[in-house]
Backbone atoms as SQL, in Angstrom:
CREATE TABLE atoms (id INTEGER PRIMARY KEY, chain TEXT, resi INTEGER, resn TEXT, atom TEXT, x REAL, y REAL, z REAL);
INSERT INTO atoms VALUES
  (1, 'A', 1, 'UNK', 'N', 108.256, 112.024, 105.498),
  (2, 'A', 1, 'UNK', 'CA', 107.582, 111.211, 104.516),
  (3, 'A', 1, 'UNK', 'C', 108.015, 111.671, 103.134),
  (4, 'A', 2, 'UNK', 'N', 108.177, 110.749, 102.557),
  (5, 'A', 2, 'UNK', 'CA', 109.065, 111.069, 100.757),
  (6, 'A', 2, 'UNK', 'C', 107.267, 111.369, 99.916),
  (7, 'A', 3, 'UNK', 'N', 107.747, 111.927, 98.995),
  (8, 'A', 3, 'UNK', 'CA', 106.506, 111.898, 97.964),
  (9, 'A', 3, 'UNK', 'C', 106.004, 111.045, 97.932),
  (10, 'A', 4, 'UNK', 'N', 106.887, 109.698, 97.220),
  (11, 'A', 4, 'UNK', 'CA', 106.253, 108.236, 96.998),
  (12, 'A', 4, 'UNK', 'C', 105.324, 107.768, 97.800),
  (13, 'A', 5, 'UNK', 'N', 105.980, 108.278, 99.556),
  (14, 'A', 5, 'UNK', 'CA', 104.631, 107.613, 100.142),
  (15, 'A', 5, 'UNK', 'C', 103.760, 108.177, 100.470),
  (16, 'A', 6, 'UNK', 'N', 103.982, 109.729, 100.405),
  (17, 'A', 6, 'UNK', 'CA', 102.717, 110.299, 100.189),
  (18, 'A', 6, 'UNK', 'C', 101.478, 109.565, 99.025),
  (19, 'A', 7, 'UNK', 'N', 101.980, 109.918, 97.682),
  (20, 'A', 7, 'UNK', 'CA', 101.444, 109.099, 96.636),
  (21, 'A', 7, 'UNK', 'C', 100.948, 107.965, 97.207),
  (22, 'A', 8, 'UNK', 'N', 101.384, 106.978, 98.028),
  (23, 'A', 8, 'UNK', 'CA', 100.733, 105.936, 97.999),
  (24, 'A', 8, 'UNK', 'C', 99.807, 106.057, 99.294),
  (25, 'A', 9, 'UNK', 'N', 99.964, 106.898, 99.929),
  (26, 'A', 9, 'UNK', 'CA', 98.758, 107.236, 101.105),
  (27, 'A', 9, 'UNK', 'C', 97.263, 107.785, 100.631),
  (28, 'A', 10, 'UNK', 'N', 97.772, 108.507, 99.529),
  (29, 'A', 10, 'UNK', 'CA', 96.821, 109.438, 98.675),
  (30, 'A', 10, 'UNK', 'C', 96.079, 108.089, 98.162),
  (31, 'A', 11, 'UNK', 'N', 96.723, 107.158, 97.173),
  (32, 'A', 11, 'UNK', 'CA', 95.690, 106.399, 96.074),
  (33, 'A', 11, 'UNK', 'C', 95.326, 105.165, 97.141),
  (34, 'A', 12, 'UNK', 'N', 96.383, 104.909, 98.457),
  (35, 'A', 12, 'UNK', 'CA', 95.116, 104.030, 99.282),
  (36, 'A', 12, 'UNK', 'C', 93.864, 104.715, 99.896),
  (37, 'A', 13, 'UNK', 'N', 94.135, 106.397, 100.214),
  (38, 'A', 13, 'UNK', 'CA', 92.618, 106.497, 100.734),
  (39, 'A', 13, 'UNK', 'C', 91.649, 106.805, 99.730),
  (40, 'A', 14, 'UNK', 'N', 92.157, 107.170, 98.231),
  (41, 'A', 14, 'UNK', 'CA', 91.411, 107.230, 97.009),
  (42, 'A', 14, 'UNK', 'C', 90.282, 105.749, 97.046),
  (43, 'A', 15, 'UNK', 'N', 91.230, 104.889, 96.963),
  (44, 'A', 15, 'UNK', 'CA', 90.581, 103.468, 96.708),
  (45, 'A', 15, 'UNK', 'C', 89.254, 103.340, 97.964),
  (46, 'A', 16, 'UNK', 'N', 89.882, 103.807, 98.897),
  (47, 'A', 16, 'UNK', 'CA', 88.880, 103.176, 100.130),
  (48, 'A', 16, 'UNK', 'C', 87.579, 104.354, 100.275),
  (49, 'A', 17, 'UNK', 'N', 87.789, 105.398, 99.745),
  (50, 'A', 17, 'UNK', 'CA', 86.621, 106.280, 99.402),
  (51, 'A', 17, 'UNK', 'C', 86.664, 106.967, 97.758),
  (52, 'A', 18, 'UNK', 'N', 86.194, 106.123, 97.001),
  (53, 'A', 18, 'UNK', 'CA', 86.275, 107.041, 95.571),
  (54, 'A', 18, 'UNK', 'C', 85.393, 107.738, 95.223),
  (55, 'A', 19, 'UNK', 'N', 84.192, 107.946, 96.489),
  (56, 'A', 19, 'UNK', 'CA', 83.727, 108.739, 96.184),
  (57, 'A', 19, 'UNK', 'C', 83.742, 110.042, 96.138),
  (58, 'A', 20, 'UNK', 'N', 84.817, 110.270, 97.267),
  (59, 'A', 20, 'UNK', 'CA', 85.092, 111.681, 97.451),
  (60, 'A', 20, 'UNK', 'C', 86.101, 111.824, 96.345),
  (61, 'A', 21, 'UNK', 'N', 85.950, 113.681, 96.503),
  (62, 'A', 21, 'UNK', 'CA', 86.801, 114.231, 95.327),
  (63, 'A', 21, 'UNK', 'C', 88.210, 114.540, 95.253),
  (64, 'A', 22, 'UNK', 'N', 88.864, 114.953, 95.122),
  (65, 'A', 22, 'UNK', 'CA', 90.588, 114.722, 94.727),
  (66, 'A', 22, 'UNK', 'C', 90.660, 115.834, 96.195),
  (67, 'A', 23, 'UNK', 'N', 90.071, 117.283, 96.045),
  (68, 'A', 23, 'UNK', 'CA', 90.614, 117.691, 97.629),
  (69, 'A', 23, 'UNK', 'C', 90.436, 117.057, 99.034),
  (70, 'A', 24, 'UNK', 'N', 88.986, 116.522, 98.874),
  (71, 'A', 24, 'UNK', 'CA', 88.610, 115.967, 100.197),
  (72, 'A', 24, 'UNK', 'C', 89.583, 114.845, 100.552),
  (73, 'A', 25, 'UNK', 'N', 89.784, 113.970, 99.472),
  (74, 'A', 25, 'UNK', 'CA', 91.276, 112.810, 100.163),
  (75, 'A', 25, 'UNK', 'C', 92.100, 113.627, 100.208),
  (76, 'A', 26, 'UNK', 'N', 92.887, 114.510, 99.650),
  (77, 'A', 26, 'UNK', 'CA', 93.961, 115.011, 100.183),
  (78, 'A', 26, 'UNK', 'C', 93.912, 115.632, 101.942),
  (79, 'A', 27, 'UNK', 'N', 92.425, 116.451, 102.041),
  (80, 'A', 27, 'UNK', 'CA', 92.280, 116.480, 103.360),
  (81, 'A', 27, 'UNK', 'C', 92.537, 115.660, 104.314),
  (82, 'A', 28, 'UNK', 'N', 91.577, 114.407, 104.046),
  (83, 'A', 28, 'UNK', 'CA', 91.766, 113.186, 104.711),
  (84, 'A', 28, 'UNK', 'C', 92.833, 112.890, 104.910),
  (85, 'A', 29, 'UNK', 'N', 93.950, 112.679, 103.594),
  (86, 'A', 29, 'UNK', 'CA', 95.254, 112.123, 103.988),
  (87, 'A', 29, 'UNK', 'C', 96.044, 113.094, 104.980),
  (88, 'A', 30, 'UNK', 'N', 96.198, 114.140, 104.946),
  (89, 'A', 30, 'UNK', 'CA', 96.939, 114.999, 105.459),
  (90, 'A', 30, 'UNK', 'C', 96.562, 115.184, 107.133),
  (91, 'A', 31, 'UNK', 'N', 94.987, 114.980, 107.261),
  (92, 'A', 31, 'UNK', 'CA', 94.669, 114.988, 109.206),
  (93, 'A', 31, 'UNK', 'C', 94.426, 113.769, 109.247),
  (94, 'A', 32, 'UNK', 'N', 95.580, 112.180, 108.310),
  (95, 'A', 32, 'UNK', 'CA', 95.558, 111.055, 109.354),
  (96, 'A', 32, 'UNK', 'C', 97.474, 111.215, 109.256),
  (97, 'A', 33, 'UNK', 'N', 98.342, 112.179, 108.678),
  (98, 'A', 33, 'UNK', 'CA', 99.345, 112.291, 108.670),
  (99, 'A', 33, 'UNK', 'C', 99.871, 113.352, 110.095),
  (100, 'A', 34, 'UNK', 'N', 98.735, 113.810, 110.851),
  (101, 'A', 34, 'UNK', 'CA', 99.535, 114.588, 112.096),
  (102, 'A', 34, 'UNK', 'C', 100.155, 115.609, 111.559),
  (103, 'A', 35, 'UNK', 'N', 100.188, 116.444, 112.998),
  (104, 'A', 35, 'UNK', 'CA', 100.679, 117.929, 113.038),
  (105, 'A', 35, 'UNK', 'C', 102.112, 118.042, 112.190),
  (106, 'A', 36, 'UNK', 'N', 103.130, 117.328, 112.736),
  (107, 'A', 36, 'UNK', 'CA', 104.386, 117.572, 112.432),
  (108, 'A', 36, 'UNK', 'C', 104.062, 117.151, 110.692),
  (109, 'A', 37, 'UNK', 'N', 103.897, 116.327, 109.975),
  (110, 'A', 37, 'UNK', 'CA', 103.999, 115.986, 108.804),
  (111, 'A', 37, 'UNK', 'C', 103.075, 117.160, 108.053),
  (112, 'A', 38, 'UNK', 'N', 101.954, 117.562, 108.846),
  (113, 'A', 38, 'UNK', 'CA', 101.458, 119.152, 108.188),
  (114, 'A', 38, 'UNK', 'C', 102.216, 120.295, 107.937),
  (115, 'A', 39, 'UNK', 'N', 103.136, 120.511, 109.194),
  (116, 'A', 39, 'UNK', 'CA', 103.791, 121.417, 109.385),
  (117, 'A', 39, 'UNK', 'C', 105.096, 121.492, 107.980),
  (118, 'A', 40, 'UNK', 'N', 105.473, 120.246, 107.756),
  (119, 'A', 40, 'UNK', 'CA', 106.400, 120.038, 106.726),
  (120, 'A', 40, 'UNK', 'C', 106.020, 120.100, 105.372),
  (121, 'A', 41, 'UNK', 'N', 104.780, 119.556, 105.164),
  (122, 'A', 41, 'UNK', 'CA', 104.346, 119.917, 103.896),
  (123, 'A', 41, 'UNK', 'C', 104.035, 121.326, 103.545),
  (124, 'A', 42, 'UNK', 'N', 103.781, 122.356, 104.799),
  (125, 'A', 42, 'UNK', 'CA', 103.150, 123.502, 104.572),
  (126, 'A', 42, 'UNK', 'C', 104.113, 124.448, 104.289),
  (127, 'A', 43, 'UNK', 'N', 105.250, 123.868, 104.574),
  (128, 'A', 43, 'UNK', 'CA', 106.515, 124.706, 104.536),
  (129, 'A', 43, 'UNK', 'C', 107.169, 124.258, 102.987),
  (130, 'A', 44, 'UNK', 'N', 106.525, 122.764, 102.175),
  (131, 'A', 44, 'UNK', 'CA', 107.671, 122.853, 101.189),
  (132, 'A', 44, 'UNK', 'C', 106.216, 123.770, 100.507),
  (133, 'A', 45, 'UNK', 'N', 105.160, 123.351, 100.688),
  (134, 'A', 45, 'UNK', 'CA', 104.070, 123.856, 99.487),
  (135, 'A', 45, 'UNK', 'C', 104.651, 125.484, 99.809),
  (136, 'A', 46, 'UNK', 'N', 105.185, 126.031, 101.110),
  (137, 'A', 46, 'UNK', 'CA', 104.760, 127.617, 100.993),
  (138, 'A', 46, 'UNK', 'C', 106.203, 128.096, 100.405),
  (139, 'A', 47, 'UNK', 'N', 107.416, 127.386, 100.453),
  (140, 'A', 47, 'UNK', 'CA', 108.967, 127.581, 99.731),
  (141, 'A', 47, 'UNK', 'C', 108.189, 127.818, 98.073),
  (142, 'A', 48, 'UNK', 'N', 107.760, 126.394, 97.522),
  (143, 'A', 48, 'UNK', 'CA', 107.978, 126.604, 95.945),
  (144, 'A', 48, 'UNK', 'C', 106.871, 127.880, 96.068),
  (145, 'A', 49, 'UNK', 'N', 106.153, 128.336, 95.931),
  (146, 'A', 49, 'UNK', 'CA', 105.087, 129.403, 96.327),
  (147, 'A', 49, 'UNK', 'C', 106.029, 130.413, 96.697),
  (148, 'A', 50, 'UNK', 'N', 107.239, 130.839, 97.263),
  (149, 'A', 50, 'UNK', 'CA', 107.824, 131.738, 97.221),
  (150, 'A', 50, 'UNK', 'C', 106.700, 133.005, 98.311),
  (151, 'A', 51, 'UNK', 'N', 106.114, 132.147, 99.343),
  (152, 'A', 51, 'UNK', 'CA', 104.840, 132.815, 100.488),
  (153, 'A', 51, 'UNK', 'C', 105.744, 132.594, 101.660),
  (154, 'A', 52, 'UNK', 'N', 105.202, 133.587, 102.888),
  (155, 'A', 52, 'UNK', 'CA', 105.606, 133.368, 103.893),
  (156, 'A', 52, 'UNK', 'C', 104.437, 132.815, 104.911),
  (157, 'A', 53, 'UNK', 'N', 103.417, 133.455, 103.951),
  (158, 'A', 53, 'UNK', 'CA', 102.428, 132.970, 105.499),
  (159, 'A', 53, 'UNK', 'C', 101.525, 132.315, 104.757),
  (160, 'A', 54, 'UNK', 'N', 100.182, 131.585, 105.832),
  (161, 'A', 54, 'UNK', 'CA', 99.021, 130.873, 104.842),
  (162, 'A', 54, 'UNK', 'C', 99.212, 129.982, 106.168),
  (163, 'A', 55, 'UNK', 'N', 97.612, 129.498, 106.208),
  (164, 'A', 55, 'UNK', 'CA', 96.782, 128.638, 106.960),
  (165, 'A', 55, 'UNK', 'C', 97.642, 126.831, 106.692),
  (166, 'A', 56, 'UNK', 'N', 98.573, 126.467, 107.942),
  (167, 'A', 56, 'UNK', 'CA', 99.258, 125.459, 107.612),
  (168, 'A', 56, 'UNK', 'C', 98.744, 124.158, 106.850),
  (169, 'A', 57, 'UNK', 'N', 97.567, 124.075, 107.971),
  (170, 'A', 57, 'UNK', 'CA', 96.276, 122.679, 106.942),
  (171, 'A', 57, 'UNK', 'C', 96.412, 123.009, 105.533),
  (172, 'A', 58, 'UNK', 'N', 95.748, 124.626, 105.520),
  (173, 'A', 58, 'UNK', 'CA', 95.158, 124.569, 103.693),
  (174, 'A', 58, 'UNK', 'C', 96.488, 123.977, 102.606),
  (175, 'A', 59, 'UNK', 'N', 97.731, 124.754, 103.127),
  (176, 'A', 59, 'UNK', 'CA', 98.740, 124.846, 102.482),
  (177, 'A', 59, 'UNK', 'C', 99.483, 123.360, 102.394),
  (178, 'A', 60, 'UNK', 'N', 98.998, 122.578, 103.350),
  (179, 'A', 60, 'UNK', 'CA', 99.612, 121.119, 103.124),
  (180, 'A', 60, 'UNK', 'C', 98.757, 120.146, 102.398),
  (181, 'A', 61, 'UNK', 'N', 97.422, 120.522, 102.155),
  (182, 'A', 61, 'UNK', 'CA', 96.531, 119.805, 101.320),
  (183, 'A', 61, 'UNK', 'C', 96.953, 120.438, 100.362),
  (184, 'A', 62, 'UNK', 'N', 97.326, 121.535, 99.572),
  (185, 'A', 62, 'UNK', 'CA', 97.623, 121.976, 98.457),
  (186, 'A', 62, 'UNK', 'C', 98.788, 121.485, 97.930),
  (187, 'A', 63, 'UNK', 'N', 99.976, 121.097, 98.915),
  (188, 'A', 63, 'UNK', 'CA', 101.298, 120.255, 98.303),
  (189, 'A', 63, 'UNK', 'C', 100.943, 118.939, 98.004),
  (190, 'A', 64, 'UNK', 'N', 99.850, 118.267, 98.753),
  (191, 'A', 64, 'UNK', 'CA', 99.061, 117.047, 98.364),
  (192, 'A', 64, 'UNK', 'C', 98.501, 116.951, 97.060),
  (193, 'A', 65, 'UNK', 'N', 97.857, 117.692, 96.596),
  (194, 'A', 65, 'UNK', 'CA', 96.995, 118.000, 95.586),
  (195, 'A', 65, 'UNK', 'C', 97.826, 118.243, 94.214),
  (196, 'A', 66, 'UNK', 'N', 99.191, 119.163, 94.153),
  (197, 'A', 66, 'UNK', 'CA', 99.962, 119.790, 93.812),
  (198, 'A', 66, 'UNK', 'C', 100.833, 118.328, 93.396),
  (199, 'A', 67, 'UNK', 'N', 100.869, 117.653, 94.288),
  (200, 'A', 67, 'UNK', 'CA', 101.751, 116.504, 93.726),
  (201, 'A', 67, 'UNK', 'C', 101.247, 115.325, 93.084),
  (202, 'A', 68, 'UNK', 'N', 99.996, 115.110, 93.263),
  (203, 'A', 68, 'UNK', 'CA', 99.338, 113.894, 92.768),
  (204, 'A', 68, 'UNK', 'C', 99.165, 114.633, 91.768),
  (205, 'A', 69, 'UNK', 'N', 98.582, 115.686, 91.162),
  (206, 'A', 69, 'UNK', 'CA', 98.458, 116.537, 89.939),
  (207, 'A', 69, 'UNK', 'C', 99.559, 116.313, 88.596),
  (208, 'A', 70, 'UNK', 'N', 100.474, 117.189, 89.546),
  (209, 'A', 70, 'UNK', 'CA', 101.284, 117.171, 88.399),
  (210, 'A', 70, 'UNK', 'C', 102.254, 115.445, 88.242),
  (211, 'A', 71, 'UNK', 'N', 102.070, 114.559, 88.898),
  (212, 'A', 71, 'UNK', 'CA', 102.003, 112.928, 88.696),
  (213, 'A', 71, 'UNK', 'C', 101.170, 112.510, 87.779),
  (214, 'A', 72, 'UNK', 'N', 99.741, 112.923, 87.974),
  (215, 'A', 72, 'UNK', 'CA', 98.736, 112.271, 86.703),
  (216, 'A', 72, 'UNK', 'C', 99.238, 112.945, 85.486),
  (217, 'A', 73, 'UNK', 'N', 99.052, 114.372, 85.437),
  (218, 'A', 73, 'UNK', 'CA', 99.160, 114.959, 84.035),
  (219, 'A', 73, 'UNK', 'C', 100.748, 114.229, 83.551),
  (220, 'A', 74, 'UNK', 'N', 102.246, 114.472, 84.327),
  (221, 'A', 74, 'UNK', 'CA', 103.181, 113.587, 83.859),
  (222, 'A', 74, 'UNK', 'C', 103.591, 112.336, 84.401),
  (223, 'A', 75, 'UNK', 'N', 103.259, 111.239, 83.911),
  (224, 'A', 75, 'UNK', 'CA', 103.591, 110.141, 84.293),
  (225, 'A', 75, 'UNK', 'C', 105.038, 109.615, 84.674),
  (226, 'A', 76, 'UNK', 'N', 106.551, 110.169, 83.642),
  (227, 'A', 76, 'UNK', 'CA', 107.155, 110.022, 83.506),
  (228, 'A', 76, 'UNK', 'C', 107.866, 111.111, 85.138),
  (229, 'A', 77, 'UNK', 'N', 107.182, 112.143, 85.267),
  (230, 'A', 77, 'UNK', 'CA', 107.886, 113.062, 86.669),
  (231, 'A', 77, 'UNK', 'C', 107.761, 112.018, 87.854),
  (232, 'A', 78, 'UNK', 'N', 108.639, 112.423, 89.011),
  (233, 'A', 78, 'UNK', 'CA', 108.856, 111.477, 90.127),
  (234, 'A', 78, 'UNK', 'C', 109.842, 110.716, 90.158);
């Protein structure tokens, strides 16, 4: 999965629950994205992090989080 469609997995489950807060959709998005697509995010979030180890879930909601982030603050990145 490319960023982009991450991004757009993120602001469709934003829309369909706005009530929850920026981690809880990233949760959400990430356990309706399956093991293997966890496993990949946990590995780019734990590369730039320069980590070897860490809880694969936490670490793939954090590349979630990590990317819609630094998207809002720069519009022009991506």
């Amino acid at each position: 999965m490319t960023d982009d469609e991450l991004v757009v997995e993120y602001v469709l489950a934003w829309r369909a629950h706005s009530g929850l807060d920026r981690e809880e959709i990233a949760r959400m998005v990430v356990r309706r994205l399956g093991p293997s697509a966890v496993l990949d995010l946990a590995s780019a979030n734990l590369a730039v992090k320069g980590r070897l180890r860490a809880s694969a879930y936490d670490a793939a909601v954090e590349y979630v989080l990590r990317l819609v982030l630094t998207l809002r603050e720069d519009p022009d990145a991506g």
